[in-house]
Tab-separated table of C-alpha atoms in Angstrom:
chain	number	residue	atom	x	y	z
A	69	MET	CA	16.049	34.489	34.201
A	70	ILE	CA	17.427	38.022	34.418
A	71	LEU	CA	18.099	39.693	31.052
A	72	TYR	CA	20.612	42.511	30.626
A	73	HIS	CA	20.589	45.393	28.154
A	74	ALA	CA	23.193	44.725	25.441
A	75	GLY	CA	22.497	47.302	22.756
A	76	THR	CA	20.207	50.051	21.468
A	77	TYR	CA	19.254	50.942	17.927
A	78	THR	CA	17.187	53.994	16.919
A	79	ARG	CA	15.965	55.046	13.520
A	80	GLU	CA	13.394	57.102	11.652
A	81	VAL	CA	11.570	54.882	9.151
A	82	LYS	CA	9.874	56.486	6.140
A	83	ALA	CA	6.736	54.377	6.541
A	84	SER	CA	3.464	54.618	8.412
A	85	LEU	CA	2.677	52.727	11.608
A	86	ALA	CA	0.253	50.594	9.592
A	87	ARG	CA	3.047	49.462	7.247
A	88	ILE	CA	5.333	48.656	10.182
A	89	ARG	CA	2.639	46.590	11.912
A	90	GLU	CA	1.994	44.766	8.651
A	91	ASN	CA	5.730	44.149	8.223
A	92	VAL	CA	6.251	42.825	11.750
A	93	LEU	CA	3.284	40.439	11.578
A	94	ASP	CA	4.461	39.174	8.186
A	95	TRP	CA	6.857	36.376	9.158
A	96	GLU	CA	6.771	34.927	5.607
A	97	HIS	CA	9.078	37.600	4.185
A	98	LEU	CA	12.009	36.688	6.426
A	99	PRO	CA	13.786	34.037	4.272
A	100	ALA	CA	12.999	35.836	0.990
A	101	LEU	CA	13.667	39.515	1.663
A	102	HIS	CA	16.405	38.694	4.196
A	103	ALA	CA	17.932	35.764	2.335
A	104	SER	CA	21.472	36.718	3.368
A	105	SER	CA	20.467	36.421	7.052
A	106	PHE	CA	17.842	33.661	7.188
A	107	ALA	CA	17.758	30.276	5.465
A	108	ASP	CA	14.268	29.096	6.425
A	109	CYS	CA	11.208	30.070	8.436
A	110	ALA	CA	8.098	28.101	9.410
A	111	LEU	CA	5.005	29.066	11.396
A	112	ILE	CA	4.411	27.110	14.610
A	113	ASP	CA	1.247	28.873	15.808
A	114	GLU	CA	-0.479	32.246	16.045
A	115	ASP	CA	-2.524	34.066	18.682
A	116	SER	CA	-3.949	37.554	19.283
A	117	GLU	CA	-0.473	38.978	19.959
A	118	GLY	CA	1.296	37.579	16.931
A	119	TRP	CA	3.168	34.529	15.711
A	120	ARG	CA	5.514	31.856	16.983
A	121	ILE	CA	8.020	30.736	14.323
A	122	ARG	CA	10.930	28.381	13.828
A	123	LEU	CA	13.727	30.401	12.227
A	124	VAL	CA	16.935	29.057	10.710
A	125	ASN	CA	19.783	31.520	10.324
A	126	GLN	CA	22.318	31.364	7.526
A	127	PRO	CA	24.249	29.237	6.607
A	128	GLY	CA	21.203	27.031	7.187
A	129	ASP	CA	21.902	24.561	9.999
A	130	LEU	CA	18.453	23.040	10.585
A	131	HIS	CA	19.642	21.635	13.921
A	132	ALA	CA	20.285	25.167	15.197
A	133	ALA	CA	16.809	26.618	14.639
A	134	GLN	CA	15.498	29.316	16.930
A	135	VAL	CA	11.932	29.473	18.255
A	136	LEU	CA	10.775	33.096	18.333
A	137	LYS	CA	7.532	34.519	19.746
A	138	LEU	CA	6.124	37.907	18.743
A	139	HIS	CA	4.145	39.938	21.300
A	140	MET	CA	2.569	42.920	19.503
A	141	ALA	CA	0.891	45.687	21.518
A	142	PRO	CA	-2.791	46.034	20.514
A	143	ASP	CA	-2.294	49.736	19.688
A	144	THR	CA	0.945	49.031	17.742
A	145	SER	CA	2.907	51.269	20.123
A	146	GLY	CA	5.527	48.565	20.351
A	147	TYR	CA	6.311	44.875	20.315
A	148	ARG	CA	8.650	42.264	21.740
A	149	VAL	CA	10.298	39.313	19.995
A	150	VAL	CA	11.337	36.653	22.511
A	151	THR	CA	13.843	33.928	21.644
A	152	GLU	CA	12.303	30.976	23.484
A	153	ALA	CA	14.645	28.219	22.279
A	154	GLY	CA	17.746	27.718	20.157
A	155	PRO	CA	20.812	29.955	19.738
A	156	GLY	CA	20.537	33.135	21.782
A	157	ALA	CA	17.800	31.894	24.115
A	158	PRO	CA	16.671	33.405	26.327
A	159	SER	CA	16.772	36.910	24.855
A	160	GLU	CA	14.367	39.685	23.871
A	161	ILE	CA	14.169	42.395	21.253
A	162	ARG	CA	12.018	45.219	22.658
A	163	VAL	CA	10.749	47.835	20.214
A	164	ALA	CA	8.919	51.123	20.813
A	165	LEU	CA	7.206	52.811	17.835
A	166	THR	CA	6.362	56.524	17.694
A	167	PRO	CA	4.420	58.039	14.761
A	168	ARG	CA	6.151	61.161	13.395
A	169	GLY	CA	3.824	61.823	10.462
A	170	PRO	CA	1.625	60.099	7.880
A	171	HIS	CA	4.622	58.274	6.406
A	172	GLU	CA	7.267	58.400	9.130
A	173	THR	CA	7.753	56.453	12.350
A	174	GLY	CA	10.398	56.602	15.059
A	175	VAL	CA	11.792	53.185	15.994
A	176	HIS	CA	13.626	52.531	19.268
A	177	VAL	CA	15.024	49.010	19.690
A	178	GLU	CA	16.692	47.429	22.710
A	179	TYR	CA	18.311	44.002	22.843
A	180	HIS	CA	18.312	42.131	26.158
A	181	VAL	CA	20.265	38.920	26.780
A	182	ALA	CA	21.187	36.548	29.613
A	183	GLU	CA	24.725	37.878	29.909
A	184	SER	CA	26.002	40.191	32.646
A	185	ASP	CA	29.695	40.603	31.769
A	186	PRO	CA	30.138	44.201	30.486
A	187	ALA	CA	32.707	43.275	27.829
A	188	ARG	CA	30.553	40.450	26.478
A	189	LEU	CA	27.455	42.673	26.563
A	190	ALA	CA	29.236	45.359	24.543
A	191	MET	CA	30.375	42.828	21.924
A	192	ILE	CA	26.895	41.279	21.663
A	193	GLY	CA	25.346	44.738	21.395
A	194	ARG	CA	27.632	45.812	18.547
A	195	GLY	CA	26.822	42.647	16.616
A	196	PHE	CA	23.093	43.102	17.186
A	197	VAL	CA	23.110	46.725	15.987
A	198	ALA	CA	25.013	45.797	12.807
A	199	ILE	CA	22.607	42.968	11.977
A	200	TYR	CA	19.492	44.962	12.845
A	201	GLU	CA	20.618	47.923	10.754
A	202	ARG	CA	20.908	45.695	7.672
A	203	LEU	CA	17.514	44.084	8.312
A	204	ARG	CA	15.869	47.476	8.816
A	205	ASP	CA	17.392	48.800	5.585
A	206	GLU	CA	15.813	45.876	3.712
A	207	ASP	CA	12.491	46.146	5.556
A	208	GLY	CA	12.413	49.916	5.139
A	209	ALA	CA	12.854	49.690	1.384
A	210	MET	CA	9.995	47.188	1.167
A	211	MET	CA	7.663	49.288	3.329
A	212	VAL	CA	8.354	52.465	1.349
A	213	ALA	CA	7.792	50.649	-1.952
A	214	ARG	CA	4.580	49.037	-0.685
A	215	GLU	CA	3.245	52.355	0.591
A	216	ALA	CA	3.894	53.863	-2.842
A	217	ALA	CA	2.271	50.887	-4.583
A	218	LEU	CA	-0.859	51.268	-2.430
A	219	ALA	CA	-1.259	54.956	-3.328
A	220	PRO	CA	-4.327	55.490	-5.539
A	221	ARG	CA	-3.598	55.588	-9.271
A	222	GLN	CA	-5.726	56.959	-12.056
A	223	ARG	CA	-7.587	54.080	-13.668
A	224	THR	CA	-7.020	54.560	-17.374
A	225	PRO	CA	-8.337	51.986	-19.846
A	226	ALA	CA	-5.841	49.918	-21.808
A	227	PRO	CA	-5.397	51.167	-25.388
A	228	ALA	CA	-5.835	48.886	-28.362
A	229	MET	CA	-2.161	49.473	-29.211
A	230	LEU	CA	0.825	51.320	-27.759
A	231	ASP	CA	3.853	52.226	-29.879
A	232	LEU	CA	6.975	51.530	-27.799
A	233	GLY	CA	9.381	52.931	-30.363
A	234	ASP	CA	11.866	52.141	-33.104
A	235	ASP	CA	12.864	48.482	-32.951
A	236	VAL	CA	16.630	49.150	-32.889
A	237	ALA	CA	16.302	51.755	-30.134
A	238	VAL	CA	13.921	49.617	-28.063
A	239	LEU	CA	16.138	46.524	-28.303
A	240	ALA	CA	19.108	48.592	-27.168
A	241	ALA	CA	17.124	49.854	-24.160
A	242	LEU	CA	15.928	46.456	-22.871
A	243	PRO	CA	14.621	45.762	-20.303
A	244	LEU	CA	12.067	48.516	-20.887
A	245	ASP	CA	9.322	49.462	-18.434
A	246	PHE	CA	6.069	50.907	-19.713
A	247	ASP	CA	2.498	51.610	-18.611
A	248	PHE	CA	-0.341	50.013	-20.526
A	249	GLY	CA	-3.662	51.296	-19.253
A	250	PRO	CA	-3.787	50.714	-15.471
A	251	GLY	CA	-0.943	48.180	-15.492
A	252	ARG	CA	2.835	48.454	-15.328
A	253	PHE	CA	4.811	46.070	-17.494
A	254	ARG	CA	8.355	45.216	-18.482
A	255	LEU	CA	9.481	44.377	-22.019
A	256	ILE	CA	12.257	41.776	-22.146
A	257	GLU	CA	13.914	39.419	-24.583
A	258	HIS	CA	13.620	35.849	-23.379
A	259	GLY	CA	14.380	32.670	-25.269
A	260	GLY	CA	15.029	34.661	-28.442
A	261	THR	CA	11.645	36.399	-28.450
A	262	LEU	CA	10.221	39.643	-27.119
A	263	LEU	CA	7.598	39.452	-24.398
A	264	ALA	CA	6.042	41.656	-21.756
A	265	HIS	CA	5.233	40.715	-18.169
A	266	SER	CA	3.611	42.508	-15.262
A	267	ARG	CA	6.047	44.444	-13.088
A	268	THR	CA	3.875	43.891	-10.001
A	269	CYS	CA	3.482	40.775	-7.858
A	270	PRO	CA	-0.236	40.267	-7.106
A	271	HIS	CA	0.503	39.181	-3.522
A	272	TRP	CA	1.777	42.390	-1.865
A	273	LEU	CA	2.423	44.466	-5.006
A	274	GLY	CA	6.138	43.728	-4.866
A	275	PRO	CA	8.451	44.666	-7.766
A	276	LEU	CA	9.192	41.990	-10.366
A	277	ALA	CA	12.362	43.657	-11.580
A	278	ALA	CA	14.836	40.777	-11.815
A	279	PRO	CA	15.105	38.900	-15.136
A	280	PRO	CA	13.604	35.396	-15.479
A	281	ASP	CA	15.780	32.577	-14.189
A	282	ALA	CA	16.912	29.532	-16.178
A	283	ASP	CA	13.425	28.022	-15.785
A	284	GLY	CA	11.777	31.148	-17.203
A	285	CYS	CA	10.385	32.161	-13.803
A	286	LEU	CA	10.079	35.573	-12.190
A	287	THR	CA	10.591	35.674	-8.425
A	288	CYS	CA	9.237	38.378	-6.136
A	289	PRO	CA	12.017	39.523	-3.778
A	290	TRP	CA	9.622	40.189	-0.897
A	291	HIS	CA	8.088	36.745	-0.324
A	292	GLY	CA	9.578	34.505	-3.003
A	293	TYR	CA	6.387	34.085	-5.052
A	294	ARG	CA	7.240	32.675	-8.493
A	295	PHE	CA	5.535	33.123	-11.867
A	296	ASP	CA	6.077	31.929	-15.434
A	297	ALA	CA	7.276	34.971	-17.379
A	298	ARG	CA	5.466	33.932	-20.565
A	299	THR	CA	2.070	32.989	-19.151
A	300	GLY	CA	1.963	34.797	-15.804
A	301	ARG	CA	0.860	31.582	-14.103
A	302	SER	CA	2.034	30.666	-10.610
A	303	THR	CA	4.867	28.122	-10.545
A	304	ASP	CA	5.031	27.635	-6.769
A	305	GLY	CA	1.543	26.238	-6.115
A	306	ARG	CA	0.298	29.341	-4.311
A	307	GLY	CA	-2.333	29.985	-6.932
A	308	LEU	CA	-1.814	33.640	-7.796
A	309	ARG	CA	-1.410	34.924	-11.342
A	310	LEU	CA	0.148	38.021	-12.861
A	311	SER	CA	-2.020	40.626	-14.550
A	312	PRO	CA	-2.401	39.763	-18.257
A	313	ALA	CA	0.331	41.389	-20.315
A	314	PRO	CA	-0.151	42.924	-23.769
A	315	ARG	CA	1.086	41.021	-26.804
A	316	ILE	CA	4.317	42.334	-28.346
A	317	GLU	CA	4.633	42.699	-32.130
A	318	VAL	CA	7.098	44.220	-34.573
A	319	ARG	CA	5.364	46.294	-37.250
A	320	VAL	CA	7.366	47.977	-39.990
A	321	GLY	CA	10.372	48.656	-37.773
A	322	ARG	CA	8.280	49.628	-34.757
A	323	ILE	CA	7.741	47.584	-31.592
A	324	VAL	CA	4.174	47.783	-30.347
A	325	ALA	CA	2.186	46.439	-27.415
A	326	VAL	CA	-1.230	45.133	-28.432
A	327	SER	CA	-4.221	44.596	-26.158
A	328	GLY	CA	-5.454	41.042	-25.820
């Protein structure tokens, strides 16, 4: 089957080649980070070049799933994603990656489809570029945040107590982020009480910035990992646990975080 060039997308990504390789191989983030684009994703198999997945686009028609195969170059100079079955098959996304610096990579993307009509190719290409730009914005933000989270931090011991401030002022400022020894935490009011929880997902160090849902769970936006805000325990069966948070107390008009 002959494939024709429909569209090109180029961009400078503020992330290292290592982060991009990690991101491309990580199929699990697709329905979580890109929830507005993808409804579901499941691994079919893996080999030395990458994964083969079954991907369901929004609005979530399970009967219209695509089968995609990743072919990653061993030196991470590029990769191809081939649509083997489902909507859009056969087609290929061909990507070339060029390091620009320690935390910057040039990305050149071409979309090739089984369509030769120039007008149709132009329309398909415009749609592809618009979708890919949104996906790359979301991926880029995750890669930049992960690169920052992986940067070495000074390991300071947790204090016995940390004064967070006047109770009226602190309550007015909620949610309030604070460091407690080596950890980063967020102070919130939940269920009528004050509590602190880790701001960092233990899976990929993603940001737990959204408030707890109606079930009292925190959800990582990168991969959908879920944790009980009060206990830090996993609520999705994946077995991870948040870093222990300090206890929150009110002492003579002051709100304090207490170790243990």
